[in-house]
Amino acid sequence: MPTSQLEPAKTSAASNARVGAVVGRDLTPVTYYPVPMQRQFFANQAAIGTKPYAEFFHPDLTVPIAWAKALQRGPLSPEQALSPSVADINQVLDPSRRFPDAGYAVLEEGPCAYTQSRIEMAGVTTDMFRWWFLWHPIEKERYSLWFPWAHVDNYVEDPARLADTSLSYEQRLYGNPNHVEEFVGPSSLKLIMHFTEPTELGLDAAVLRRAGITASASATIRVADAPEITFMFMLHLARDTDRGLELFSRYWIGAHPEFKRFPGGADGPALLKKMGMDRHSLETLAYEMAVHDMTEFNHLATILPAVHRAFGH
Ligand code: ZN
C-alpha cells in the first residue's frame, strides 16, 4: 500500500501543511448556509418523512477546523493548482508530489474554477463508496442524506440498470447519465454527470494500479441547459488504507483548452460568456465548491458505514 500521502507533513509552511481530515478530531459545526439552502433543508426534511433511512437525515454537520481554516487563506498558489491536462491529472496520485489537502484557485487558461481535496474516512471502505454511488441516485431523498441543506434532486436515465445487482459497478453506472440538482453556495446547479472509466478521462492504468486505487466516481459533466458542452470535469479516486478510505478529489469548472479532448469541450468559452461568468465569479465558485466538497464528504464519512450496514445487502 502506498503510504506517502499518509505521512505527516515535513514542512510547517501554512500554504503546504497537512490540514488533517481525519473525521472525529477537532471538528467545528458548519454554521453558515445561504438562504436558498435553508429553504431546501426544510423541503428535504418534509420529503424524507417516513423513508426507512430517515434516521440518517441530520441537520447538524461538522467539518475539521483545520480544513475550514485552510479554505479561508485565499486561493492556492499557481504551482499547487493542477490543470485538467492528461499530464497534470496523473500527478494527483504521484507520491513525490505534495498537495495541500484542501484548496481552490482559478486557472487563467479558460478561465477555469479549480478545487482539490483529500480526505481519510475512518471506518469506510472502497466497497461502501462504490455501493453509495449505485444506491443514492435511486431516490432524491437518499441523495439529500449526503448534504441535507444543499442537495435537491438526483436520478439516472436508466434506474433499472443502476439497481441491477447482477451487473458490475461499471456496467450499472457508466453510460447511465446522472442528472443532479444541488446548491453550490447560493447558486443552484443543474448538471448531467457522465461517469466513466478513469482511463478514458486520461488517467494512466499503471498510475492507478501503483497508487492502489480500487474505486472511482469520475466524470465529465454538462450543465442541463447546454447538454452538448463539457463544462466540468471531476475526479473522485479512492483506495483502502489501514486508516480507512482515502479519497482524492479534483474539480475543474468552466472552460479550459484541455477540455477539447471531451465532447463539446471546445465550446466552453462561449458558454461561459453566455452564462455571464468571468474569472472573478469562477474564483468565488471554486471556493464555494471547496466548501461544498468539504461539507458533504466529511458528512458522508459519518453516515456511510451505518447506512451501508442497514441497506447494503
Ligand atoms: Zn453535493
PDB file of C-alpha atoms and ligand atoms in Angstrom:
ATOM      1  CA  MET A   1       0.000   0.000   0.000  1.00  0.00           C
ATOM      2  CA  PRO A   2       1.425   3.417  -0.879  1.00  0.00           C
ATOM      3  CA  THR A   3       1.923   5.356   2.298  1.00  0.00           C
ATOM      4  CA  SER A   4       3.467   8.611   1.185  1.00  0.00           C
ATOM      5  CA  GLN A   5       0.164  10.505   1.297  1.00  0.00           C
ATOM      6  CA  LEU A   6      -0.426   9.328   4.876  1.00  0.00           C
ATOM      7  CA  GLU A   7       2.809  10.609   6.336  1.00  0.00           C
ATOM      8  CA  PRO A   8       2.776  13.829   8.335  1.00  0.00           C
ATOM      9  CA  ALA A   9       3.801  16.999   6.573  1.00  0.00           C
ATOM     10  CA  LYS A  10       7.530  17.636   6.568  1.00  0.00           C
ATOM     11  CA  THR A  11       7.092  21.389   6.267  1.00  0.00           C
ATOM     12  CA  SER A  12       5.498  23.872   8.600  1.00  0.00           C
ATOM     13  CA  ALA A  13       4.636  26.329   5.837  1.00  0.00           C
ATOM     14  CA  ALA A  14       0.954  27.091   6.220  1.00  0.00           C
ATOM     15  CA  SER A  15       0.373  27.024   2.482  1.00  0.00           C
ATOM     16  CA  ASN A  16       1.656  23.464   2.248  1.00  0.00           C
ATOM     17  CA  ALA A  17       0.560  21.989   5.578  1.00  0.00           C
ATOM     18  CA  ARG A  18      -1.445  18.838   6.047  1.00  0.00           C
ATOM     19  CA  VAL A  19      -4.802  20.041   7.209  1.00  0.00           C
ATOM     20  CA  GLY A  20      -5.874  16.867   8.986  1.00  0.00           C
ATOM     21  CA  ALA A  21      -9.033  15.419   7.533  1.00  0.00           C
ATOM     22  CA  VAL A  22      -9.471  12.589   9.997  1.00  0.00           C
ATOM     23  CA  VAL A  23     -13.115  12.699  10.963  1.00  0.00           C
ATOM     24  CA  GLY A  24     -13.826  12.896  14.663  1.00  0.00           C
ATOM     25  CA  ARG A  25     -10.902  15.153  15.587  1.00  0.00           C
ATOM     26  CA  ASP A  26     -11.012  18.921  16.149  1.00  0.00           C
ATOM     27  CA  LEU A  27     -14.355  19.489  14.490  1.00  0.00           C
ATOM     28  CA  THR A  28     -16.374  22.670  14.096  1.00  0.00           C
ATOM     29  CA  PRO A  29     -20.081  22.918  13.262  1.00  0.00           C
ATOM     30  CA  VAL A  30     -20.984  24.286   9.849  1.00  0.00           C
ATOM     31  CA  THR A  31     -22.916  27.436  10.794  1.00  0.00           C
ATOM     32  CA  TYR A  32     -23.373  29.394   7.570  1.00  0.00           C
ATOM     33  CA  TYR A  33     -25.916  28.292   4.971  1.00  0.00           C
ATOM     34  CA  PRO A  34     -27.100  30.714   2.247  1.00  0.00           C
ATOM     35  CA  VAL A  35     -30.837  31.450   2.389  1.00  0.00           C
ATOM     36  CA  PRO A  36     -31.807  29.177  -0.571  1.00  0.00           C
ATOM     37  CA  MET A  37     -30.092  26.279   1.231  1.00  0.00           C
ATOM     38  CA  GLN A  38     -32.065  26.992   4.396  1.00  0.00           C
ATOM     39  CA  ARG A  39     -35.294  26.670   2.395  1.00  0.00           C
ATOM     40  CA  GLN A  40     -34.024  23.491   0.765  1.00  0.00           C
ATOM     41  CA  PHE A  41     -33.275  21.934   4.144  1.00  0.00           C
ATOM     42  CA  PHE A  42     -36.907  22.229   5.243  1.00  0.00           C
ATOM     43  CA  ALA A  43     -38.146  20.902   1.884  1.00  0.00           C
ATOM     44  CA  ASN A  44     -35.817  17.905   2.200  1.00  0.00           C
ATOM     45  CA  GLN A  45     -36.850  17.316   5.809  1.00  0.00           C
ATOM     46  CA  ALA A  46     -40.512  17.219   4.786  1.00  0.00           C
ATOM     47  CA  ALA A  47     -39.808  14.934   1.810  1.00  0.00           C
ATOM     48  CA  ILE A  48     -37.863  12.366   3.789  1.00  0.00           C
ATOM     49  CA  GLY A  49     -40.892  11.823   6.055  1.00  0.00           C
ATOM     50  CA  THR A  50     -41.169   8.142   6.883  1.00  0.00           C
ATOM     51  CA  LYS A  51     -38.495   6.815   4.497  1.00  0.00           C
ATOM     52  CA  PRO A  52     -36.757   3.821   6.126  1.00  0.00           C
ATOM     53  CA  TYR A  53     -33.458   5.758   6.198  1.00  0.00           C
ATOM     54  CA  ALA A  54     -34.940   8.957   7.693  1.00  0.00           C
ATOM     55  CA  GLU A  55     -32.921   8.458  10.888  1.00  0.00           C
ATOM     56  CA  PHE A  56     -29.771   9.242   8.877  1.00  0.00           C
ATOM     57  CA  PHE A  57     -31.040  12.711   7.860  1.00  0.00           C
ATOM     58  CA  HIS A  58     -29.098  15.108  10.100  1.00  0.00           C
ATOM     59  CA  PRO A  59     -29.253  18.930  10.267  1.00  0.00           C
ATOM     60  CA  ASP A  60     -26.037  19.300  12.261  1.00  0.00           C
ATOM     61  CA  LEU A  61     -22.964  18.964  10.060  1.00  0.00           C
ATOM     62  CA  THR A  62     -19.356  19.267  11.183  1.00  0.00           C
ATOM     63  CA  VAL A  63     -16.006  19.676   9.448  1.00  0.00           C
ATOM     64  CA  PRO A  64     -12.392  19.664  10.687  1.00  0.00           C
ATOM     65  CA  ILE A  65     -11.396  23.108  11.956  1.00  0.00           C
ATOM     66  CA  ALA A  66      -8.051  22.935  10.152  1.00  0.00           C
ATOM     67  CA  TRP A  67      -9.788  22.203   6.840  1.00  0.00           C
ATOM     68  CA  ALA A  68     -12.192  25.132   7.226  1.00  0.00           C
ATOM     69  CA  LYS A  69      -9.289  27.430   8.114  1.00  0.00           C
ATOM     70  CA  ALA A  70      -7.234  26.231   5.124  1.00  0.00           C
ATOM     71  CA  LEU A  71     -10.004  27.450   2.820  1.00  0.00           C
ATOM     72  CA  GLN A  72     -10.031  30.890   4.487  1.00  0.00           C
ATOM     73  CA  ARG A  73      -6.460  31.649   3.411  1.00  0.00           C
ATOM     74  CA  GLY A  74      -7.249  32.566  -0.149  1.00  0.00           C
ATOM     75  CA  PRO A  75      -6.565  30.664  -3.354  1.00  0.00           C
ATOM     76  CA  LEU A  76      -3.778  28.159  -3.880  1.00  0.00           C
ATOM     77  CA  SER A  77      -0.580  29.376  -5.493  1.00  0.00           C
ATOM     78  CA  PRO A  78      -0.436  28.560  -9.235  1.00  0.00           C
ATOM     79  CA  GLU A  79       2.131  25.751  -8.829  1.00  0.00           C
ATOM     80  CA  GLN A  80      -0.201  23.949  -6.399  1.00  0.00           C
ATOM     81  CA  ALA A  81      -3.162  24.021  -8.781  1.00  0.00           C
ATOM     82  CA  LEU A  82      -3.289  21.371 -11.491  1.00  0.00           C
ATOM     83  CA  SER A  83      -4.738  21.820 -14.961  1.00  0.00           C
ATOM     84  CA  PRO A  84      -7.096  19.174 -16.391  1.00  0.00           C
ATOM     85  CA  SER A  85      -4.378  18.002 -18.824  1.00  0.00           C
ATOM     86  CA  VAL A  86      -3.508  14.282 -19.021  1.00  0.00           C
ATOM     87  CA  ALA A  87      -0.027  15.028 -17.653  1.00  0.00           C
ATOM     88  CA  ASP A  88      -1.367  17.018 -14.693  1.00  0.00           C
ATOM     89  CA  ILE A  89      -4.181  14.675 -13.646  1.00  0.00           C
ATOM     90  CA  ASN A  90      -1.693  11.812 -13.355  1.00  0.00           C
ATOM     91  CA  GLN A  91       0.214  13.898 -10.791  1.00  0.00           C
ATOM     92  CA  VAL A  92      -2.749  13.728  -8.387  1.00  0.00           C
ATOM     93  CA  LEU A  93      -1.539  10.263  -7.365  1.00  0.00           C
ATOM     94  CA  ASP A  94       2.211  10.923  -7.698  1.00  0.00           C
ATOM     95  CA  PRO A  95       3.748  10.093  -4.289  1.00  0.00           C
ATOM     96  CA  SER A  96       6.584  12.573  -4.927  1.00  0.00           C
ATOM     97  CA  ARG A  97       4.127  15.481  -5.171  1.00  0.00           C
ATOM     98  CA  ARG A  98       2.625  17.006  -2.046  1.00  0.00           C
ATOM     99  CA  PHE A  99      -0.584  18.941  -2.472  1.00  0.00           C
ATOM    100  CA  PRO A 100      -2.465  20.801   0.260  1.00  0.00           C
ATOM    101  CA  ASP A 101      -5.332  18.629   1.437  1.00  0.00           C
ATOM    102  CA  ALA A 102      -7.860  21.339   0.641  1.00  0.00           C
ATOM    103  CA  GLY A 103      -7.762  24.325  -1.657  1.00  0.00           C
ATOM    104  CA  TYR A 104      -9.201  26.256  -4.525  1.00  0.00           C
ATOM    105  CA  ALA A 105      -7.999  28.525  -7.305  1.00  0.00           C
ATOM    106  CA  VAL A 106      -8.934  29.952 -10.662  1.00  0.00           C
ATOM    107  CA  LEU A 107      -6.847  28.870 -13.646  1.00  0.00           C
ATOM    108  CA  GLU A 108      -6.145  31.734 -16.055  1.00  0.00           C
ATOM    109  CA  GLU A 109      -6.428  29.469 -19.092  1.00  0.00           C
ATOM    110  CA  GLY A 110     -10.096  29.145 -19.952  1.00  0.00           C
ATOM    111  CA  PRO A 111     -10.684  30.528 -17.329  1.00  0.00           C
ATOM    112  CA  CYS A 112     -11.496  27.608 -15.091  1.00  0.00           C
ATOM    113  CA  ALA A 113     -12.503  27.180 -11.444  1.00  0.00           C
ATOM    114  CA  TYR A 114     -10.388  24.589  -9.616  1.00  0.00           C
ATOM    115  CA  THR A 115     -10.978  22.755  -6.327  1.00  0.00           C
ATOM    116  CA  GLN A 116      -8.981  19.970  -4.684  1.00  0.00           C
ATOM    117  CA  SER A 117      -9.312  17.826  -1.576  1.00  0.00           C
ATOM    118  CA  ARG A 118      -8.033  14.718   0.139  1.00  0.00           C
ATOM    119  CA  ILE A 119      -9.909  13.055   2.959  1.00  0.00           C
ATOM    120  CA  GLU A 120      -9.455   9.955   5.079  1.00  0.00           C
ATOM    121  CA  MET A 121     -12.756   8.396   6.089  1.00  0.00           C
ATOM    122  CA  ALA A 122     -12.338   6.189   9.159  1.00  0.00           C
ATOM    123  CA  GLY A 123     -14.479   3.046   9.029  1.00  0.00           C
ATOM    124  CA  VAL A 124     -15.289   3.487   5.326  1.00  0.00           C
ATOM    125  CA  THR A 125     -14.137   1.134   2.549  1.00  0.00           C
ATOM    126  CA  THR A 126     -13.990   1.430  -1.226  1.00  0.00           C
ATOM    127  CA  ASP A 127     -16.726  -1.247  -1.389  1.00  0.00           C
ATOM    128  CA  MET A 128     -19.019   1.099   0.603  1.00  0.00           C
ATOM    129  CA  PHE A 129     -18.030   4.027  -1.614  1.00  0.00           C
ATOM    130  CA  ARG A 130     -18.966   2.171  -4.817  1.00  0.00           C
ATOM    131  CA  TRP A 131     -22.215   0.973  -3.206  1.00  0.00           C
ATOM    132  CA  TRP A 132     -23.117   4.568  -2.298  1.00  0.00           C
ATOM    133  CA  PHE A 133     -22.840   5.731  -5.911  1.00  0.00           C
ATOM    134  CA  LEU A 134     -25.202   2.941  -7.008  1.00  0.00           C
ATOM    135  CA  TRP A 135     -27.680   3.317  -4.130  1.00  0.00           C
ATOM    136  CA  HIS A 136     -28.229   7.058  -3.661  1.00  0.00           C
ATOM    137  CA  PRO A 137     -29.421   8.096  -7.178  1.00  0.00           C
ATOM    138  CA  ILE A 138     -32.433   5.773  -6.936  1.00  0.00           C
ATOM    139  CA  GLU A 139     -34.382   8.307  -4.791  1.00  0.00           C
ATOM    140  CA  LYS A 140     -33.708  12.021  -4.364  1.00  0.00           C
ATOM    141  CA  GLU A 141     -34.324  11.643  -0.615  1.00  0.00           C
ATOM    142  CA  ARG A 142     -31.336   9.291  -0.397  1.00  0.00           C
ATOM    143  CA  TYR A 143     -29.231  11.975  -2.096  1.00  0.00           C
ATOM    144  CA  SER A 144     -30.442  14.507   0.497  1.00  0.00           C
ATOM    145  CA  LEU A 145     -28.845  12.428   3.300  1.00  0.00           C
ATOM    146  CA  TRP A 146     -25.437  13.321   1.862  1.00  0.00           C
ATOM    147  CA  PHE A 147     -25.896  17.111   2.207  1.00  0.00           C
ATOM    148  CA  PRO A 148     -29.343  17.865   3.704  1.00  0.00           C
ATOM    149  CA  TRP A 149     -29.006  21.618   3.092  1.00  0.00           C
ATOM    150  CA  ALA A 150     -27.748  21.584  -0.488  1.00  0.00           C
ATOM    151  CA  HIS A 151     -28.937  18.510  -2.362  1.00  0.00           C
ATOM    152  CA  VAL A 152     -32.145  18.916  -4.353  1.00  0.00           C
ATOM    153  CA  ASP A 153     -32.620  16.165  -6.935  1.00  0.00           C
ATOM    154  CA  ASN A 154     -30.808  13.198  -8.407  1.00  0.00           C
ATOM    155  CA  TYR A 155     -31.753  10.494 -10.929  1.00  0.00           C
ATOM    156  CA  VAL A 156     -30.151   8.378 -13.624  1.00  0.00           C
ATOM    157  CA  GLU A 157     -31.566   7.802 -17.087  1.00  0.00           C
ATOM    158  CA  ASP A 158     -31.789   4.018 -16.577  1.00  0.00           C
ATOM    159  CA  PRO A 159     -32.596   3.368 -12.893  1.00  0.00           C
ATOM    160  CA  ALA A 160     -33.344  -0.331 -13.530  1.00  0.00           C
ATOM    161  CA  ARG A 161     -29.790  -0.824 -14.792  1.00  0.00           C
ATOM    162  CA  LEU A 162     -28.375   1.159 -11.852  1.00  0.00           C
ATOM    163  CA  ALA A 163     -30.241  -1.154  -9.442  1.00  0.00           C
ATOM    164  CA  ASP A 164     -29.407  -4.429 -11.257  1.00  0.00           C
ATOM    165  CA  THR A 165     -27.175  -6.296  -8.809  1.00  0.00           C
ATOM    166  CA  SER A 166     -26.289  -8.917 -11.437  1.00  0.00           C
ATOM    167  CA  LEU A 167     -24.180  -6.268 -13.189  1.00  0.00           C
ATOM    168  CA  SER A 168     -20.819  -4.764 -12.206  1.00  0.00           C
ATOM    169  CA  TYR A 169     -20.398  -1.251 -10.787  1.00  0.00           C
ATOM    170  CA  GLU A 170     -19.096  -0.095 -14.161  1.00  0.00           C
ATOM    171  CA  GLN A 171     -21.996  -1.674 -16.080  1.00  0.00           C
ATOM    172  CA  ARG A 172     -24.523  -0.062 -13.748  1.00  0.00           C
ATOM    173  CA  LEU A 173     -23.092   3.486 -13.519  1.00  0.00           C
ATOM    174  CA  TYR A 174     -21.165   4.136 -16.722  1.00  0.00           C
ATOM    175  CA  GLY A 175     -23.106   5.265 -19.796  1.00  0.00           C
ATOM    176  CA  ASN A 176     -26.078   5.968 -17.497  1.00  0.00           C
ATOM    177  CA  PRO A 177     -26.193   9.775 -17.271  1.00  0.00           C
ATOM    178  CA  ASN A 178     -26.794  11.084 -13.764  1.00  0.00           C
ATOM    179  CA  HIS A 179     -28.971  14.217 -13.511  1.00  0.00           C
ATOM    180  CA  VAL A 180     -28.129  16.216 -10.408  1.00  0.00           C
ATOM    181  CA  GLU A 181     -29.521  19.421  -8.916  1.00  0.00           C
ATOM    182  CA  GLU A 182     -27.753  20.993  -5.947  1.00  0.00           C
ATOM    183  CA  PHE A 183     -26.741  24.269  -4.368  1.00  0.00           C
ATOM    184  CA  VAL A 184     -23.081  25.224  -4.514  1.00  0.00           C
ATOM    185  CA  GLY A 185     -23.087  28.240  -2.256  1.00  0.00           C
ATOM    186  CA  PRO A 186     -26.227  30.218  -3.113  1.00  0.00           C
ATOM    187  CA  SER A 187     -26.143  29.067  -6.781  1.00  0.00           C
ATOM    188  CA  SER A 188     -28.417  26.286  -7.974  1.00  0.00           C
ATOM    189  CA  LEU A 189     -26.617  23.980 -10.409  1.00  0.00           C
ATOM    190  CA  LYS A 190     -28.446  21.553 -12.695  1.00  0.00           C
ATOM    191  CA  LEU A 191     -25.870  19.124 -14.015  1.00  0.00           C
ATOM    192  CA  ILE A 192     -25.644  15.958 -16.097  1.00  0.00           C
ATOM    193  CA  MET A 193     -22.795  13.738 -14.917  1.00  0.00           C
ATOM    194  CA  HIS A 194     -21.303  11.212 -17.336  1.00  0.00           C
ATOM    195  CA  PHE A 195     -19.395   8.782 -15.109  1.00  0.00           C
ATOM    196  CA  THR A 196     -16.801   6.751 -16.936  1.00  0.00           C
ATOM    197  CA  GLU A 197     -13.580   4.740 -16.632  1.00  0.00           C
ATOM    198  CA  PRO A 198     -10.803   6.954 -15.247  1.00  0.00           C
ATOM    199  CA  THR A 199      -8.506   5.690 -18.018  1.00  0.00           C
ATOM    200  CA  GLU A 200     -10.919   7.149 -20.601  1.00  0.00           C
ATOM    201  CA  LEU A 201     -10.507  10.525 -18.875  1.00  0.00           C
ATOM    202  CA  GLY A 202      -6.722  10.386 -19.218  1.00  0.00           C
ATOM    203  CA  LEU A 203      -5.526   8.585 -16.082  1.00  0.00           C
ATOM    204  CA  ASP A 204      -2.829   6.002 -16.669  1.00  0.00           C
ATOM    205  CA  ALA A 205      -3.813   2.445 -15.657  1.00  0.00           C
ATOM    206  CA  ALA A 206      -0.322   1.844 -14.229  1.00  0.00           C
ATOM    207  CA  VAL A 207      -0.528   5.019 -12.119  1.00  0.00           C
ATOM    208  CA  LEU A 208      -3.905   3.926 -10.715  1.00  0.00           C
ATOM    209  CA  ARG A 209      -2.584   0.418 -10.002  1.00  0.00           C
ATOM    210  CA  ARG A 210       0.602   1.662  -8.300  1.00  0.00           C
ATOM    211  CA  ALA A 211      -1.464   4.012  -6.110  1.00  0.00           C
ATOM    212  CA  GLY A 212      -3.796   1.174  -5.124  1.00  0.00           C
ATOM    213  CA  ILE A 213      -6.909   2.955  -6.419  1.00  0.00           C
ATOM    214  CA  THR A 214      -9.814   0.490  -6.319  1.00  0.00           C
ATOM    215  CA  ALA A 215     -12.813   2.835  -6.654  1.00  0.00           C
ATOM    216  CA  SER A 216     -13.542   5.777  -8.929  1.00  0.00           C
ATOM    217  CA  ALA A 217     -16.528   8.058  -9.381  1.00  0.00           C
ATOM    218  CA  SER A 218     -15.041  10.314 -12.036  1.00  0.00           C
ATOM    219  CA  ALA A 219     -16.991  12.100 -14.722  1.00  0.00           C
ATOM    220  CA  THR A 220     -17.257  14.735 -17.385  1.00  0.00           C
ATOM    221  CA  ILE A 221     -20.208  16.986 -16.585  1.00  0.00           C
ATOM    222  CA  ARG A 222     -22.514  19.185 -18.655  1.00  0.00           C
ATOM    223  CA  VAL A 223     -24.988  21.813 -17.460  1.00  0.00           C
ATOM    224  CA  ALA A 224     -28.611  20.829 -18.149  1.00  0.00           C
ATOM    225  CA  ASP A 225     -29.163  23.965 -20.275  1.00  0.00           C
ATOM    226  CA  ALA A 226     -26.243  23.079 -22.589  1.00  0.00           C
ATOM    227  CA  PRO A 227     -26.124  19.264 -22.605  1.00  0.00           C
ATOM    228  CA  GLU A 228     -23.713  19.082 -25.584  1.00  0.00           C
ATOM    229  CA  ILE A 229     -20.888  21.003 -23.901  1.00  0.00           C
ATOM    230  CA  THR A 230     -18.478  19.558 -21.320  1.00  0.00           C
ATOM    231  CA  PHE A 231     -18.422  22.286 -18.680  1.00  0.00           C
ATOM    232  CA  MET A 232     -16.926  20.458 -15.739  1.00  0.00           C
ATOM    233  CA  PHE A 233     -14.532  17.602 -15.061  1.00  0.00           C
ATOM    234  CA  MET A 234     -14.465  15.757 -11.731  1.00  0.00           C
ATOM    235  CA  LEU A 235     -12.177  13.114 -10.257  1.00  0.00           C
ATOM    236  CA  HIS A 236     -13.031  11.014  -7.205  1.00  0.00           C
ATOM    237  CA  LEU A 237     -10.318   8.362  -6.780  1.00  0.00           C
ATOM    238  CA  ALA A 238     -10.323   6.159  -3.687  1.00  0.00           C
ATOM    239  CA  ARG A 239      -8.184   3.491  -2.050  1.00  0.00           C
ATOM    240  CA  ASP A 240      -8.338   1.453   1.128  1.00  0.00           C
ATOM    241  CA  THR A 241      -5.737   2.201   3.796  1.00  0.00           C
ATOM    242  CA  ASP A 242      -5.266   0.983   7.354  1.00  0.00           C
ATOM    243  CA  ARG A 243      -6.882   4.272   8.461  1.00  0.00           C
ATOM    244  CA  GLY A 244      -9.949   3.895   6.290  1.00  0.00           C
ATOM    245  CA  LEU A 245     -10.845   5.088   2.819  1.00  0.00           C
ATOM    246  CA  GLU A 246      -8.576   7.746   1.341  1.00  0.00           C
ATOM    247  CA  LEU A 247     -10.277   9.861  -1.323  1.00  0.00           C
ATOM    248  CA  PHE A 248      -8.553  12.224  -3.756  1.00  0.00           C
ATOM    249  CA  SER A 249     -10.928  14.716  -5.404  1.00  0.00           C
ATOM    250  CA  ARG A 250     -10.454  17.356  -8.108  1.00  0.00           C
ATOM    251  CA  TYR A 251     -12.992  19.617  -9.821  1.00  0.00           C
ATOM    252  CA  TRP A 252     -12.496  21.834 -12.859  1.00  0.00           C
ATOM    253  CA  ILE A 253     -15.480  24.049 -13.742  1.00  0.00           C
ATOM    254  CA  GLY A 254     -15.836  26.392 -16.699  1.00  0.00           C
ATOM    255  CA  ALA A 255     -13.658  26.358 -19.792  1.00  0.00           C
ATOM    256  CA  HIS A 256     -10.121  25.099 -20.360  1.00  0.00           C
ATOM    257  CA  PRO A 257      -8.150  24.337 -23.553  1.00  0.00           C
ATOM    258  CA  GLU A 258      -7.640  20.785 -22.235  1.00  0.00           C
ATOM    259  CA  PHE A 259     -11.423  20.248 -22.227  1.00  0.00           C
ATOM    260  CA  LYS A 260     -11.092  19.896 -26.015  1.00  0.00           C
ATOM    261  CA  ARG A 261     -10.494  16.160 -25.527  1.00  0.00           C
ATOM    262  CA  PHE A 262     -14.029  15.854 -24.111  1.00  0.00           C
ATOM    263  CA  PRO A 263     -17.336  16.161 -26.041  1.00  0.00           C
ATOM    264  CA  GLY A 264     -18.125  19.821 -26.802  1.00  0.00           C
ATOM    265  CA  GLY A 265     -15.229  20.945 -24.609  1.00  0.00           C
ATOM    266  CA  ALA A 266     -14.054  23.489 -27.171  1.00  0.00           C
ATOM    267  CA  ASP A 267     -17.300  25.423 -26.743  1.00  0.00           C
ATOM    268  CA  GLY A 268     -16.694  26.156 -23.049  1.00  0.00           C
ATOM    269  CA  PRO A 269     -15.526  29.798 -23.504  1.00  0.00           C
ATOM    270  CA  ALA A 270     -18.692  30.683 -25.455  1.00  0.00           C
ATOM    271  CA  LEU A 271     -20.865  29.035 -22.804  1.00  0.00           C
ATOM    272  CA  LEU A 272     -19.063  30.906 -20.011  1.00  0.00           C
ATOM    273  CA  LYS A 273     -19.700  34.172 -21.836  1.00  0.00           C
ATOM    274  CA  LYS A 274     -23.376  33.302 -22.297  1.00  0.00           C
ATOM    275  CA  MET A 275     -23.643  32.495 -18.578  1.00  0.00           C
ATOM    276  CA  GLY A 276     -22.017  35.844 -17.730  1.00  0.00           C
ATOM    277  CA  MET A 277     -19.153  34.191 -15.840  1.00  0.00           C
ATOM    278  CA  ASP A 278     -15.652  35.650 -15.641  1.00  0.00           C
ATOM    279  CA  ARG A 279     -12.532  34.814 -13.640  1.00  0.00           C
ATOM    280  CA  HIS A 280     -13.893  36.613 -10.569  1.00  0.00           C
ATOM    281  CA  SER A 281     -17.178  34.708 -10.452  1.00  0.00           C
ATOM    282  CA  LEU A 282     -15.272  31.477 -11.176  1.00  0.00           C
ATOM    283  CA  GLU A 283     -12.950  32.130  -8.239  1.00  0.00           C
ATOM    284  CA  THR A 284     -15.982  32.506  -5.975  1.00  0.00           C
ATOM    285  CA  LEU A 285     -17.466  29.318  -7.444  1.00  0.00           C
ATOM    286  CA  ALA A 286     -14.177  27.461  -6.824  1.00  0.00           C
ATOM    287  CA  TYR A 287     -14.284  28.496  -3.154  1.00  0.00           C
ATOM    288  CA  GLU A 288     -17.960  27.552  -2.794  1.00  0.00           C
ATOM    289  CA  MET A 289     -17.240  24.208  -4.472  1.00  0.00           C
ATOM    290  CA  ALA A 290     -14.440  23.635  -1.944  1.00  0.00           C
ATOM    291  CA  VAL A 291     -16.804  24.386   0.962  1.00  0.00           C
ATOM    292  CA  HIS A 292     -19.471  22.106  -0.561  1.00  0.00           C
ATOM    293  CA  ASP A 293     -16.962  19.255  -1.064  1.00  0.00           C
ATOM    294  CA  MET A 294     -15.596  19.683   2.476  1.00  0.00           C
ATOM    295  CA  THR A 295     -19.082  19.614   3.974  1.00  0.00           C
ATOM    296  CA  GLU A 296     -20.542  16.708   2.009  1.00  0.00           C
ATOM    297  CA  PHE A 297     -17.574  14.335   2.208  1.00  0.00           C
ATOM    298  CA  ASN A 298     -16.947  14.914   5.904  1.00  0.00           C
ATOM    299  CA  HIS A 299     -20.643  14.306   6.490  1.00  0.00           C
ATOM    300  CA  LEU A 300     -20.787  11.235   4.257  1.00  0.00           C
ATOM    301  CA  ALA A 301     -17.902   9.775   6.272  1.00  0.00           C
ATOM    302  CA  THR A 302     -20.021   9.975   9.414  1.00  0.00           C
ATOM    303  CA  ILE A 303     -23.120   8.238   7.987  1.00  0.00           C
ATOM    304  CA  LEU A 304     -21.894   5.844   5.306  1.00  0.00           C
ATOM    305  CA  PRO A 305     -20.821   2.901   7.497  1.00  0.00           C
ATOM    306  CA  ALA A 306     -24.213   2.832   9.261  1.00  0.00           C
ATOM    307  CA  VAL A 307     -26.288   3.433   6.095  1.00  0.00           C
ATOM    308  CA  HIS A 308     -24.367   0.657   4.354  1.00  0.00           C
ATOM    309  CA  ARG A 309     -24.871  -1.701   7.309  1.00  0.00           C
ATOM    310  CA  ALA A 310     -28.617  -1.042   7.223  1.00  0.00           C
ATOM    311  CA  PHE A 311     -29.256  -1.092   3.458  1.00  0.00           C
ATOM    312  CA  GLY A 312     -26.182  -2.509   1.708  1.00  0.00           C
ATOM    313  CA  HIS A 313     -27.331  -6.107   1.289  1.00  0.00           C
TER     314      HIS A 313
HETATM  315 ZN    ZN B   1     -23.086  17.745  -3.469  1.00  0.00          ZN
END
